[in-house]
């Protein structure tokens, strides 16, 4: 069916000279960037989960859902008639098939051992330039930096390192190194990332929850989504309540964030963490 649809598309005429090309993407970091630039894509992937995990920016009605990021519905993508498909290194294997539908431009934000913030800026500017809205990129970058600067000022008194984690289940979590969005946000907030161990694609492989005992003096920032069954186990777990950070009230339960997002995710994580740290510091002084 896809071959037939491609043949039909080849016989048609795509509108040219549009001030704003129709964009599509498989990648959530690119999706949130397009939304923050004020240029929603005509098609993207896993929109229900995106709304739950990334939360913001909001996805407007009319964006076609292509299904799974790693296995998108190419017929739906074709019918969305994109002029450009923005892709990432996560889905590079799909590019030959995507290129049969529209030109593909790809970006690599997350590479082990490389900090992603400058690539985020470069990607934001490249996408906006391709769409003919370069000013929107500069506005988004300026908003992001202004927010980080303001939050950094609020956190000057925070001296403890922060261990940002994401629970897989009641026994395991992953944490984030300097080469992650979360690691970059911590640094730009003037905070110390407690995790200095190795990472793979910006996050650790799952490590045992007993590892938290090695960080008795940190804030533990637990980034949602949290497995509901894990939270229920923690509530009745003597081991959990014996962990130093738990006993001291230094576990911060944050809202959901896409840890592989771009500037909008960095802004959201920084805002949620700042509010939680300010509350925790205030409670500690009280």
PDB file of N, CA, C and O in Angstrom, residues 47-86:
ATOM      1  N   UNK A  47       2.018  10.527  20.364  1.00  0.00           N
ATOM      2  CA  UNK A  47       1.570  11.801  20.921  1.00  0.00           C
ATOM      3  C   UNK A  47       0.885  11.646  22.277  1.00  0.00           C
ATOM      4  O   UNK A  47       1.000  12.535  23.134  1.00  0.00           O
ATOM      5  N   UNK A  48       0.186  10.545  22.494  1.00  0.00           N
ATOM      6  CA  UNK A  48      -0.452  10.337  23.799  1.00  0.00           C
ATOM      7  C   UNK A  48       0.621  10.249  24.878  1.00  0.00           C
ATOM      8  O   UNK A  48       0.534  10.904  25.929  1.00  0.00           O
ATOM      9  N   UNK A  49       1.662   9.467  24.632  1.00  0.00           N
ATOM     10  CA  UNK A  49       2.737   9.332  25.614  1.00  0.00           C
ATOM     11  C   UNK A  49       3.525  10.624  25.749  1.00  0.00           C
ATOM     12  O   UNK A  49       3.952  11.000  26.847  1.00  0.00           O
ATOM     13  N   UNK A  50       3.717  11.341  24.647  1.00  0.00           N
ATOM     14  CA  UNK A  50       4.419  12.623  24.711  1.00  0.00           C
ATOM     15  C   UNK A  50       3.697  13.575  25.662  1.00  0.00           C
ATOM     16  O   UNK A  50       4.328  14.252  26.481  1.00  0.00           O
ATOM     17  N   UNK A  51       2.375  13.639  25.538  1.00  0.00           N
ATOM     18  CA  UNK A  51       1.614  14.538  26.405  1.00  0.00           C
ATOM     19  C   UNK A  51       1.750  14.147  27.879  1.00  0.00           C
ATOM     20  O   UNK A  51       1.695  15.006  28.761  1.00  0.00           O
ATOM     21  N   UNK A  52       1.947  12.859  28.156  1.00  0.00           N
ATOM     22  CA  UNK A  52       2.067  12.389  29.539  1.00  0.00           C
ATOM     23  C   UNK A  52       3.487  12.562  30.085  1.00  0.00           C
ATOM     24  O   UNK A  52       3.666  12.871  31.261  1.00  0.00           O
ATOM     25  N   UNK A  53       4.489  12.345  29.239  1.00  0.00           N
ATOM     26  CA  UNK A  53       5.882  12.344  29.691  1.00  0.00           C
ATOM     27  C   UNK A  53       6.511  13.725  29.549  1.00  0.00           C
ATOM     28  O   UNK A  53       7.048  14.288  30.507  1.00  0.00           O
ATOM     29  N   UNK A  54       6.468  14.285  28.342  1.00  0.00           N
ATOM     30  CA  UNK A  54       7.078  15.598  28.126  1.00  0.00           C
ATOM     31  C   UNK A  54       6.189  16.720  28.665  1.00  0.00           C
ATOM     32  O   UNK A  54       6.695  17.749  29.118  1.00  0.00           O
ATOM     33  N   UNK A  55       4.886  16.539  28.566  1.00  0.00           N
ATOM     34  CA  UNK A  55       3.858  17.447  29.099  1.00  0.00           C
ATOM     35  C   UNK A  55       3.769  18.756  28.312  1.00  0.00           C
ATOM     36  O   UNK A  55       2.687  19.182  27.919  1.00  0.00           O
ATOM     37  N   UNK A  56       4.882  19.410  28.100  1.00  0.00           N
ATOM     38  CA  UNK A  56       4.873  20.698  27.423  1.00  0.00           C
ATOM     39  C   UNK A  56       6.026  20.761  26.424  1.00  0.00           C
ATOM     40  O   UNK A  56       7.019  20.039  26.588  1.00  0.00           O
ATOM     41  N   UNK A  57       5.866  21.617  25.418  1.00  0.00           N
ATOM     42  CA  UNK A  57       4.725  22.440  25.033  1.00  0.00           C
ATOM     43  C   UNK A  57       3.527  21.573  24.610  1.00  0.00           C
ATOM     44  O   UNK A  57       3.707  20.433  24.214  1.00  0.00           O
ATOM     45  N   UNK A  58       2.320  22.144  24.692  1.00  0.00           N
ATOM     46  CA  UNK A  58       1.135  21.366  24.324  1.00  0.00           C
ATOM     47  C   UNK A  58       1.101  21.060  22.828  1.00  0.00           C
ATOM     48  O   UNK A  58       1.554  21.870  22.012  1.00  0.00           O
ATOM     49  N   UNK A  59       0.586  19.894  22.502  1.00  0.00           N
ATOM     50  CA  UNK A  59       0.430  19.496  21.098  1.00  0.00           C
ATOM     51  C   UNK A  59      -0.970  19.910  20.649  1.00  0.00           C
ATOM     52  O   UNK A  59      -1.966  19.457  21.213  1.00  0.00           O
ATOM     53  N   UNK A  60      -1.077  20.746  19.642  1.00  0.00           N
ATOM     54  CA  UNK A  60      -2.409  21.191  19.217  1.00  0.00           C
ATOM     55  C   UNK A  60      -3.139  20.100  18.439  1.00  0.00           C
ATOM     56  O   UNK A  60      -2.528  19.152  17.930  1.00  0.00           O
ATOM     57  N   UNK A  61      -4.454  20.211  18.331  1.00  0.00           N
ATOM     58  CA  UNK A  61      -5.200  19.277  17.487  1.00  0.00           C
ATOM     59  C   UNK A  61      -4.711  19.375  16.043  1.00  0.00           C
ATOM     60  O   UNK A  61      -4.225  20.420  15.604  1.00  0.00           O
ATOM     61  N   UNK A  62      -4.854  18.283  15.336  1.00  0.00           N
ATOM     62  CA  UNK A  62      -4.505  18.300  13.917  1.00  0.00           C
ATOM     63  C   UNK A  62      -3.151  17.706  13.593  1.00  0.00           C
ATOM     64  O   UNK A  62      -2.849  17.479  12.410  1.00  0.00           O
ATOM     65  N   UNK A  63      -2.328  17.435  14.600  1.00  0.00           N
ATOM     66  CA  UNK A  63      -1.044  16.785  14.351  1.00  0.00           C
ATOM     67  C   UNK A  63      -1.301  15.284  14.230  1.00  0.00           C
ATOM     68  O   UNK A  63      -1.830  14.654  15.154  1.00  0.00           O
ATOM     69  N   UNK A  64      -0.938  14.704  13.100  1.00  0.00           N
ATOM     70  CA  UNK A  64      -1.168  13.278  12.875  1.00  0.00           C
ATOM     71  C   UNK A  64      -0.223  12.449  13.738  1.00  0.00           C
ATOM     72  O   UNK A  64       0.965  12.755  13.834  1.00  0.00           O
ATOM     73  N   UNK A  65      -0.759  11.407  14.368  1.00  0.00           N
ATOM     74  CA  UNK A  65       0.044  10.520  15.208  1.00  0.00           C
ATOM     75  C   UNK A  65       0.557   9.363  14.352  1.00  0.00           C
ATOM     76  O   UNK A  65      -0.232   8.576  13.818  1.00  0.00           O
ATOM     77  N   UNK A  66       1.882   9.256  14.256  1.00  0.00           N
ATOM     78  CA  UNK A  66       2.508   8.240  13.410  1.00  0.00           C
ATOM     79  C   UNK A  66       2.738   6.924  14.127  1.00  0.00           C
ATOM     80  O   UNK A  66       3.297   5.990  13.556  1.00  0.00           O
ATOM     81  N   UNK A  67       2.336   6.839  15.394  1.00  0.00           N
ATOM     82  CA  UNK A  67       2.569   5.611  16.142  1.00  0.00           C
ATOM     83  C   UNK A  67       3.961   5.573  16.734  1.00  0.00           C
ATOM     84  O   UNK A  67       4.520   6.608  17.109  1.00  0.00           O
ATOM     85  N   UNK A  68       4.554   4.410  16.828  1.00  0.00           N
ATOM     86  CA  UNK A  68       5.811   4.218  17.541  1.00  0.00           C
ATOM     87  C   UNK A  68       6.958   4.979  16.886  1.00  0.00           C
ATOM     88  O   UNK A  68       7.080   5.020  15.657  1.00  0.00           O
ATOM     89  N   UNK A  69       7.834   5.523  17.746  1.00  0.00           N
ATOM     90  CA  UNK A  69       8.985   6.264  17.233  1.00  0.00           C
ATOM     91  C   UNK A  69       9.897   5.388  16.384  1.00  0.00           C
ATOM     92  O   UNK A  69      10.408   5.825  15.351  1.00  0.00           O
ATOM     93  N   UNK A  70      10.123   4.158  16.830  1.00  0.00           N
ATOM     94  CA  UNK A  70      11.011   3.279  16.093  1.00  0.00           C
ATOM     95  C   UNK A  70      10.348   2.528  14.960  1.00  0.00           C
ATOM     96  O   UNK A  70      11.031   1.885  14.145  1.00  0.00           O
ATOM     97  N   UNK A  71       9.023   2.583  14.880  1.00  0.00           N
ATOM     98  CA  UNK A  71       8.275   1.868  13.847  1.00  0.00           C
ATOM     99  C   UNK A  71       7.080   2.722  13.419  1.00  0.00           C
ATOM    100  O   UNK A  71       5.923   2.367  13.627  1.00  0.00           O
ATOM    101  N   UNK A  72       7.349   3.872  12.799  1.00  0.00           N
ATOM    102  CA  UNK A  72       6.254   4.785  12.459  1.00  0.00           C
ATOM    103  C   UNK A  72       5.416   4.268  11.293  1.00  0.00           C
ATOM    104  O   UNK A  72       5.877   3.475  10.462  1.00  0.00           O
ATOM    105  N   UNK A  73       4.177   4.755  11.249  1.00  0.00           N
ATOM    106  CA  UNK A  73       3.282   4.432  10.152  1.00  0.00           C
ATOM    107  C   UNK A  73       3.642   5.346   8.979  1.00  0.00           C
ATOM    108  O   UNK A  73       3.297   6.531   8.961  1.00  0.00           O
ATOM    109  N   UNK A  74       4.322   4.793   7.975  1.00  0.00           N
ATOM    110  CA  UNK A  74       4.807   5.605   6.869  1.00  0.00           C
ATOM    111  C   UNK A  74       3.690   6.033   5.927  1.00  0.00           C
ATOM    112  O   UNK A  74       3.799   7.060   5.254  1.00  0.00           O
ATOM    113  N   UNK A  75       2.608   5.272   5.874  1.00  0.00           N
ATOM    114  CA  UNK A  75       1.473   5.699   5.054  1.00  0.00           C
ATOM    115  C   UNK A  75       0.830   6.956   5.634  1.00  0.00           C
ATOM    116  O   UNK A  75       0.487   7.895   4.908  1.00  0.00           O
ATOM    117  N   UNK A  76       0.686   6.979   6.966  1.00  0.00           N
ATOM    118  CA  UNK A  76       0.148   8.185   7.605  1.00  0.00           C
ATOM    119  C   UNK A  76       1.084   9.362   7.388  1.00  0.00           C
ATOM    120  O   UNK A  76       0.642  10.491   7.133  1.00  0.00           O
ATOM    121  N   UNK A  77       2.379   9.107   7.454  1.00  0.00           N
ATOM    122  CA  UNK A  77       3.361  10.172   7.214  1.00  0.00           C
ATOM    123  C   UNK A  77       3.228  10.701   5.791  1.00  0.00           C
ATOM    124  O   UNK A  77       3.242  11.925   5.569  1.00  0.00           O
ATOM    125  N   UNK A  78       3.097   9.818   4.840  1.00  0.00           N
ATOM    126  CA  UNK A  78       2.951  10.243   3.447  1.00  0.00           C
ATOM    127  C   UNK A  78       1.704  11.093   3.256  1.00  0.00           C
ATOM    128  O   UNK A  78       1.735  12.140   2.597  1.00  0.00           O
ATOM    129  N   UNK A  79       0.596  10.644   3.856  1.00  0.00           N
ATOM    130  CA  UNK A  79      -0.661  11.370   3.701  1.00  0.00           C
ATOM    131  C   UNK A  79      -0.627  12.739   4.379  1.00  0.00           C
ATOM    132  O   UNK A  79      -1.404  13.621   4.026  1.00  0.00           O
ATOM    133  N   UNK A  80       0.283  12.929   5.337  1.00  0.00           N
ATOM    134  CA  UNK A  80       0.424  14.237   5.990  1.00  0.00           C
ATOM    135  C   UNK A  80       1.128  15.251   5.089  1.00  0.00           C
ATOM    136  O   UNK A  80       1.141  16.437   5.392  1.00  0.00           O
ATOM    137  N   UNK A  81       1.737  14.778   4.002  1.00  0.00           N
ATOM    138  CA  UNK A  81       2.383  15.623   2.989  1.00  0.00           C
ATOM    139  C   UNK A  81       3.444  16.577   3.567  1.00  0.00           C
ATOM    140  O   UNK A  81       3.393  17.776   3.332  1.00  0.00           O
ATOM    141  N   UNK A  82       4.419  16.060   4.297  1.00  0.00           N
ATOM    142  CA  UNK A  82       5.454  16.962   4.802  1.00  0.00           C
ATOM    143  C   UNK A  82       6.366  17.451   3.674  1.00  0.00           C
ATOM    144  O   UNK A  82       6.616  16.735   2.696  1.00  0.00           O
ATOM    145  N   UNK A  83       6.864  18.664   3.810  1.00  0.00           N
ATOM    146  CA  UNK A  83       7.888  19.187   2.905  1.00  0.00           C
ATOM    147  C   UNK A  83       9.287  18.846   3.400  1.00  0.00           C
ATOM    148  O   UNK A  83      10.235  18.837   2.614  1.00  0.00           O
ATOM    149  N   UNK A  84       9.402  18.598   4.701  1.00  0.00           N
ATOM    150  CA  UNK A  84      10.687  18.291   5.310  1.00  0.00           C
ATOM    151  C   UNK A  84      10.444  17.359   6.502  1.00  0.00           C
ATOM    152  O   UNK A  84       9.447  17.519   7.219  1.00  0.00           O
ATOM    153  N   UNK A  85      11.315  16.374   6.676  1.00  0.00           N
ATOM    154  CA  UNK A  85      11.247  15.489   7.834  1.00  0.00           C
ATOM    155  C   UNK A  85      12.509  15.705   8.657  1.00  0.00           C
ATOM    156  O   UNK A  85      13.620  15.493   8.160  1.00  0.00           O
ATOM    157  N   UNK A  86      12.342  16.145   9.881  1.00  0.00           N
ATOM    158  CA  UNK A  86      13.473  16.318  10.790  1.00  0.00           C
ATOM    159  C   UNK A  86      13.641  15.032  11.591  1.00  0.00           C
ATOM    160  O   UNK A  86      12.695  14.541  12.217  1.00  0.00           O
TER     161      UNK A  86
END
